[in-house]
CSV table of C-alpha atoms and ligand atoms in Angstrom, one decimal:
chain,number,residue,atom,x,y,z
Z,1,UNK,CA,-3.0,8.8,22.8
Z,2,UNK,CA,-5.3,9.6,19.6
Z,3,UNK,CA,-7.6,12.5,18.8
Z,4,UNK,CA,-10.2,12.6,15.7
Z,5,UNK,CA,-11.9,15.9,15.0
Z,6,UNK,CA,-14.4,17.4,11.4
Z,7,UNK,CA,-13.5,19.3,9.0
Z,8,UNK,CA,-11.3,22.8,9.7
Z,9,UNK,CA,-11.0,24.0,6.0
Z,10,UNK,CA,-8.1,25.0,6.3
Z,11,UNK,CA,-7.5,26.6,9.8
Z,12,UNK,CA,-6.9,24.5,12.6
Z,13,UNK,CA,-7.3,26.5,15.0
Z,14,UNK,CA,-9.4,24.8,17.0
Z,15,UNK,CA,-5.7,22.8,18.1
Z,16,UNK,CA,-5.2,26.0,19.4
Z,17,UNK,CA,-3.3,25.2,23.2
Z,18,UNK,CA,-6.7,27.2,25.1
Z,19,UNK,CA,-9.5,25.1,22.5
Z,20,UNK,CA,-7.1,21.7,22.9
Z,21,UNK,CA,-5.3,21.7,26.1
Z,22,UNK,CA,-5.1,18.0,26.1
Z,23,UNK,CA,-1.5,18.7,23.8
Z,24,UNK,CA,-0.1,19.7,27.2
Z,25,UNK,CA,-0.5,15.9,27.6
Z,26,UNK,CA,0.6,14.7,24.9
Z,27,UNK,CA,4.0,17.1,24.9
Z,28,UNK,CA,4.5,15.7,28.9
Z,29,UNK,CA,4.2,11.9,27.1
Z,30,UNK,CA,7.2,10.6,25.3
Z,31,UNK,CA,5.7,6.7,25.7
Z,32,UNK,CA,4.0,6.9,22.1
Z,33,UNK,CA,3.4,8.9,19.4
Z,34,UNK,CA,-0.1,11.1,19.5
Z,35,UNK,CA,-2.5,11.7,16.6
Z,36,UNK,CA,-5.2,13.4,15.7
Z,37,UNK,CA,-7.2,12.7,12.6
Z,38,UNK,CA,-8.9,15.3,10.3
Z,39,UNK,CA,-12.2,13.9,8.5
Z,40,UNK,CA,-11.5,15.3,5.3
Z,41,UNK,CA,-12.0,19.0,4.2
Z,42,UNK,CA,-8.7,20.0,5.5
Z,43,UNK,CA,-8.9,22.7,3.2
Z,44,UNK,CA,-4.8,23.7,3.8
Z,45,UNK,CA,-3.6,22.0,0.4
Z,46,UNK,CA,-6.5,24.1,-2.1
Z,47,UNK,CA,-4.8,27.3,-4.0
Z,48,UNK,CA,-3.8,26.9,-6.7
Z,49,UNK,CA,-0.2,27.2,-5.6
Z,50,UNK,CA,0.7,26.9,-1.5
Z,51,UNK,CA,-0.3,29.9,-0.1
Z,52,UNK,CA,1.8,32.0,2.6
Z,53,UNK,CA,-1.6,30.9,5.1
Z,54,UNK,CA,-1.3,27.7,3.9
Z,55,UNK,CA,2.7,27.1,4.9
Z,56,UNK,CA,2.6,29.3,7.9
Z,57,UNK,CA,-1.0,26.8,9.2
Z,58,UNK,CA,1.0,23.0,8.1
Z,59,UNK,CA,4.6,24.9,10.0
Z,60,UNK,CA,1.5,25.5,12.6
Z,61,UNK,CA,0.8,21.9,12.7
Z,62,UNK,CA,4.6,20.7,12.9
Z,63,UNK,CA,4.8,22.2,15.8
Z,64,UNK,CA,3.0,20.7,18.1
Z,65,UNK,CA,3.4,17.8,19.6
Z,66,UNK,CA,0.9,14.9,17.5
Z,67,UNK,CA,1.1,14.0,14.2
Z,68,UNK,CA,-1.4,15.4,12.2
Z,69,UNK,CA,-3.2,12.8,9.7
Z,70,UNK,CA,-6.5,14.2,7.4
Z,71,UNK,CA,-8.6,11.9,5.2
Z,72,UNK,CA,-9.8,14.1,1.7
Z,73,UNK,CA,-13.4,16.0,1.4
Z,74,UNK,CA,-14.8,17.7,-0.9
Z,75,UNK,CA,-12.9,21.0,-0.6
Z,76,UNK,CA,-9.7,19.9,-1.4
Z,77,UNK,CA,-6.9,20.9,-4.6
Z,78,UNK,CA,-7.1,17.2,-5.4
Z,79,UNK,CA,-4.9,17.9,-8.7
Z,80,UNK,CA,-2.0,19.1,-5.6
Z,81,UNK,CA,-3.0,16.7,-3.4
Z,82,UNK,CA,-2.2,13.5,-5.8
Z,83,UNK,CA,0.5,15.0,-6.9
Z,84,UNK,CA,2.6,14.3,-3.3
Z,85,UNK,CA,4.5,11.8,-3.6
Z,86,UNK,CA,2.8,8.0,-2.6
Z,87,UNK,CA,4.7,7.1,0.8
Z,88,UNK,CA,4.1,4.4,3.5
Z,89,UNK,CA,3.1,5.2,7.1
Z,90,UNK,CA,1.8,3.1,9.9
Z,91,UNK,CA,0.6,0.2,7.1
Z,92,UNK,CA,-0.8,2.1,4.8
Z,93,UNK,CA,0.0,4.7,1.5
Z,94,UNK,CA,0.2,8.5,2.5
Z,95,UNK,CA,0.9,12.0,0.8
Z,96,UNK,CA,3.4,13.0,3.2
Z,97,UNK,CA,2.8,17.5,2.8
Z,98,UNK,CA,4.8,18.7,5.5
Z,99,UNK,CA,7.0,17.0,8.3
Z,100,UNK,CA,4.5,16.4,10.6
Z,101,UNK,CA,1.1,16.1,8.4
Z,102,UNK,CA,0.0,13.0,6.1
Z,103,UNK,CA,-3.1,12.5,3.6
Z,104,UNK,CA,-4.0,9.5,4.4
Z,105,UNK,CA,-5.3,7.9,1.0
Z,106,UNK,CA,-8.7,6.0,0.2
Z,107,UNK,CA,-9.0,2.4,0.8
Z,108,UNK,CA,-6.0,2.1,3.0
Z,109,UNK,CA,-5.7,0.8,6.5
Z,110,UNK,CA,-3.8,2.1,9.4
Z,111,UNK,CA,-2.3,0.8,12.9
Z,112,UNK,CA,-2.2,3.7,15.6
Z,113,UNK,CA,-0.6,2.9,18.6
Z,114,UNK,CA,-2.2,-0.6,18.1
Z,115,UNK,CA,-5.4,0.3,17.3
Z,116,UNK,CA,-6.7,-0.3,13.5
Z,117,UNK,CA,-8.3,2.8,11.3
Z,118,UNK,CA,-9.8,1.8,7.6
Z,119,UNK,CA,-9.2,5.4,6.0
Z,120,UNK,CA,-12.1,6.4,3.0
Z,121,UNK,CA,-12.2,9.9,2.3
Z,122,UNK,CA,-14.1,12.0,-0.4
Z,123,UNK,CA,-17.6,13.3,-0.5
Z,124,UNK,CA,-20.2,14.6,-3.5
Z,125,UNK,CA,-20.6,18.7,-3.5
Z,126,UNK,CA,-24.0,20.0,-2.6
Z,127,UNK,CA,-23.3,23.3,-2.8
Z,128,UNK,CA,-22.6,23.2,-6.2
Z,129,UNK,CA,-26.2,24.3,-7.3
Z,130,UNK,CA,-26.0,27.1,-9.5
Z,131,UNK,CA,-23.6,25.1,-11.5
Z,132,UNK,CA,-20.3,24.4,-12.6
Z,133,UNK,CA,-17.9,26.5,-14.7
Z,134,UNK,CA,-15.5,25.1,-17.0
Z,135,UNK,CA,-12.1,25.8,-15.4
Z,136,UNK,CA,-10.2,25.6,-19.3
Z,137,UNK,CA,-13.5,27.9,-20.1
Z,138,UNK,CA,-11.4,31.5,-21.0
Z,139,UNK,CA,-14.0,33.8,-19.7
Z,140,UNK,CA,-14.8,30.9,-16.6
Z,141,UNK,CA,-14.2,34.6,-14.2
Z,142,UNK,CA,-16.9,36.7,-16.3
Z,143,UNK,CA,-18.8,33.9,-16.0
Z,144,UNK,CA,-17.9,33.4,-12.3
Z,145,UNK,CA,-19.7,37.7,-11.6
Z,146,UNK,CA,-22.3,37.2,-13.7
Z,147,UNK,CA,-23.6,34.8,-11.6
Z,148,UNK,CA,-22.0,36.8,-8.5
Z,149,UNK,CA,-24.1,39.8,-9.9
Z,150,UNK,CA,-27.3,37.4,-9.9
Z,151,UNK,CA,-27.3,36.4,-6.2
Z,152,UNK,CA,-25.7,33.1,-7.4
Z,153,UNK,CA,-23.0,31.5,-5.3
Z,154,UNK,CA,-23.4,27.9,-5.6
Z,155,UNK,CA,-21.7,27.2,-7.6
Z,156,UNK,CA,-18.0,26.7,-8.6
Z,157,UNK,CA,-15.3,26.8,-10.9
Z,158,UNK,CA,-14.0,22.3,-12.2
Z,159,UNK,CA,-9.9,21.9,-11.6
Z,160,UNK,CA,-10.2,25.6,-9.5
Z,161,UNK,CA,-12.8,25.1,-6.5
Z,162,UNK,CA,-14.2,21.5,-8.0
Z,163,UNK,CA,-12.9,17.8,-8.9
Z,164,UNK,CA,-14.2,15.2,-10.6
Z,165,UNK,CA,-12.0,13.4,-7.8
Z,166,UNK,CA,-13.9,14.4,-4.9
Z,167,UNK,CA,-15.7,11.0,-5.4
Z,168,UNK,CA,-14.3,7.7,-5.8
Z,169,UNK,CA,-12.7,5.5,-8.5
Z,170,UNK,CA,-13.6,2.0,-9.6
Z,171,UNK,CA,-9.8,0.8,-8.0
Z,172,UNK,CA,-10.0,3.2,-5.5
Z,173,UNK,CA,-13.1,1.2,-4.2
Z,174,UNK,CA,-11.5,-2.0,-5.1
Z,175,UNK,CA,-8.3,-1.3,-3.6
Z,176,UNK,CA,-10.5,-0.9,0.4
Z,177,UNK,CA,-12.2,-4.0,0.0
Z,178,UNK,CA,-8.9,-5.1,-0.7
Z,179,UNK,CA,-7.2,-4.5,2.4
Z,180,UNK,CA,-10.7,-4.9,4.1
Z,181,UNK,CA,-11.0,-8.6,3.2
Z,182,UNK,CA,-6.2,-8.6,4.2
Z,183,UNK,CA,-7.4,-7.8,7.6
Z,184,UNK,CA,-10.3,-10.3,8.3
Z,185,UNK,CA,-13.1,-7.8,7.6
Z,186,UNK,CA,-12.8,-6.3,11.1
Z,187,UNK,CA,-10.4,-2.9,11.7
Z,188,UNK,CA,-11.0,-0.9,15.6
Z,189,UNK,CA,-12.4,2.5,13.5
Z,190,UNK,CA,-13.6,3.4,9.9
Z,191,UNK,CA,-13.2,7.4,8.9
Z,192,UNK,CA,-14.8,8.8,6.9
Z,193,UNK,CA,-15.7,11.9,5.0
Z,194,UNK,CA,-18.9,11.3,3.3
Z,195,UNK,CA,-22.0,9.7,5.5
Z,196,UNK,CA,-23.1,6.2,4.8
Z,197,UNK,CA,-26.4,5.7,2.6
Z,198,UNK,CA,-28.4,4.9,6.2
Z,199,UNK,CA,-27.1,8.2,7.9
Z,200,UNK,CA,-28.2,10.0,5.0
Z,201,UNK,CA,-31.7,8.7,4.8
Z,202,UNK,CA,-32.2,8.7,8.8
Z,203,UNK,CA,-30.9,12.0,8.7
Z,204,UNK,CA,-33.4,13.3,6.5
Z,205,UNK,CA,-31.1,14.3,3.6
Z,206,UNK,CA,-31.9,17.7,2.7
Z,207,UNK,CA,-29.1,18.8,0.2
Z,208,UNK,CA,-27.3,15.9,0.7
Z,209,UNK,CA,-28.0,13.4,-1.8
Z,210,UNK,CA,-27.1,9.5,-2.4
Z,211,UNK,CA,-24.2,8.6,-4.6
Z,212,UNK,CA,-22.1,5.9,-5.9
Z,213,UNK,CA,-19.7,6.9,-2.6
Z,214,UNK,CA,-22.5,7.0,0.0
Z,215,UNK,CA,-23.8,3.1,-0.8
Z,216,UNK,CA,-20.2,2.0,-0.4
Z,217,UNK,CA,-20.0,3.2,2.6
Z,218,UNK,CA,-23.1,1.6,3.0
Z,219,UNK,CA,-21.4,-1.8,2.1
Z,220,UNK,CA,-18.5,-1.3,3.7
Z,221,UNK,CA,-20.2,-0.3,7.1
Z,222,UNK,CA,-22.6,-4.1,6.8
Z,223,UNK,CA,-19.9,-6.1,6.1
Z,224,UNK,CA,-17.4,-4.9,7.9
Z,225,UNK,CA,-16.7,-5.4,11.9
Z,226,UNK,CA,-15.4,-2.3,13.9
Z,227,UNK,CA,-15.6,0.0,17.1
Z,228,UNK,CA,-17.1,3.1,15.9
Z,229,UNK,CA,-17.6,4.7,12.3
Z,230,UNK,CA,-16.5,9.2,12.6
Z,231,UNK,CA,-17.7,10.7,9.6
Z,232,UNK,CA,-17.1,15.1,8.2
Z,233,UNK,CA,-18.8,16.5,5.7
Z,234,UNK,CA,-22.0,17.6,7.4
Z,235,UNK,CA,-21.1,19.9,9.8
Z,236,UNK,CA,-22.9,18.6,13.0
Z,237,UNK,CA,-21.8,16.6,15.8
Z,238,UNK,CA,-24.2,13.8,16.2
Z,239,UNK,CA,-24.4,10.5,17.7
Z,240,UNK,CA,-26.5,8.7,14.6
Z,241,UNK,CA,-26.4,5.8,17.2
Z,242,UNK,CA,-24.0,4.1,19.4
Z,243,UNK,CA,-22.1,3.3,16.9
Z,244,UNK,CA,-21.5,5.7,13.8
Z,245,UNK,CA,-20.8,9.1,14.3
Z,246,UNK,CA,-20.7,12.7,12.6
Z,247,UNK,CA,-18.2,14.8,13.8
Z,248,UNK,CA,-17.7,18.9,12.8
Z,249,UNK,CA,-15.5,21.2,15.5
Z,250,UNK,CA,-15.8,18.7,18.5
Z,251,UNK,CA,-12.5,16.9,19.0
Z,252,UNK,CA,-12.7,13.4,20.0
Z,253,UNK,CA,-10.4,10.4,22.4
Z,254,UNK,CA,-10.4,7.4,20.8
Z,255,UNK,CA,-7.0,6.3,22.7
R,301,FE2,FE1,-17.4,20.5,5.4
């Protein structure tokens, strides 16, 4: 079985037995592997060093009858995430975070139980309208406190709570195009954190704006044959059309 859900922001409690009973069937069915995929803002590689809470939840996920896979969102600690050694899983490149938790790297294609998944994480942060404080500024704490006193909470600190790597490099984007070409521009599912340019246009945008990634994903969407595309980031459960879905707390079965 394979399930997909949206952002968890460091709290995977929606995979508890009461909230997600299907895992009983997974535990009983040893005939194949079982997977749960998180569409970014995983948030369990977030603190400067692994915290006790992060370790607790990763150990908790390791005991589940499924393997947890996630693409990166914009709320990840990219310094830590990208420091994990690169390995391979199901035909694509991953970072192995704990024994049964893996980060699916950008532009890679994975074959899980016979189905192909194109993964491309990342997104622009929209909760930074009060600015980015330079993390190497020795006064960053004071500057942060000053903003808070002024009632401004929409700020983050470079390389401590915000990373430029939330948006992809040219190399990552080319990797995605090259891998899709190898698969004849055809996969079963596309997994992204960011919505595509047309999804933002359809949903009215609001605080979400177009950027290099929304435009890239739009190109992918147009030029790839796929059954469904799932995206996180916008914290809504909504079908934009019959193929493209935004997911948040819902857990959807795809196999
Ligand atoms: Fe999020």
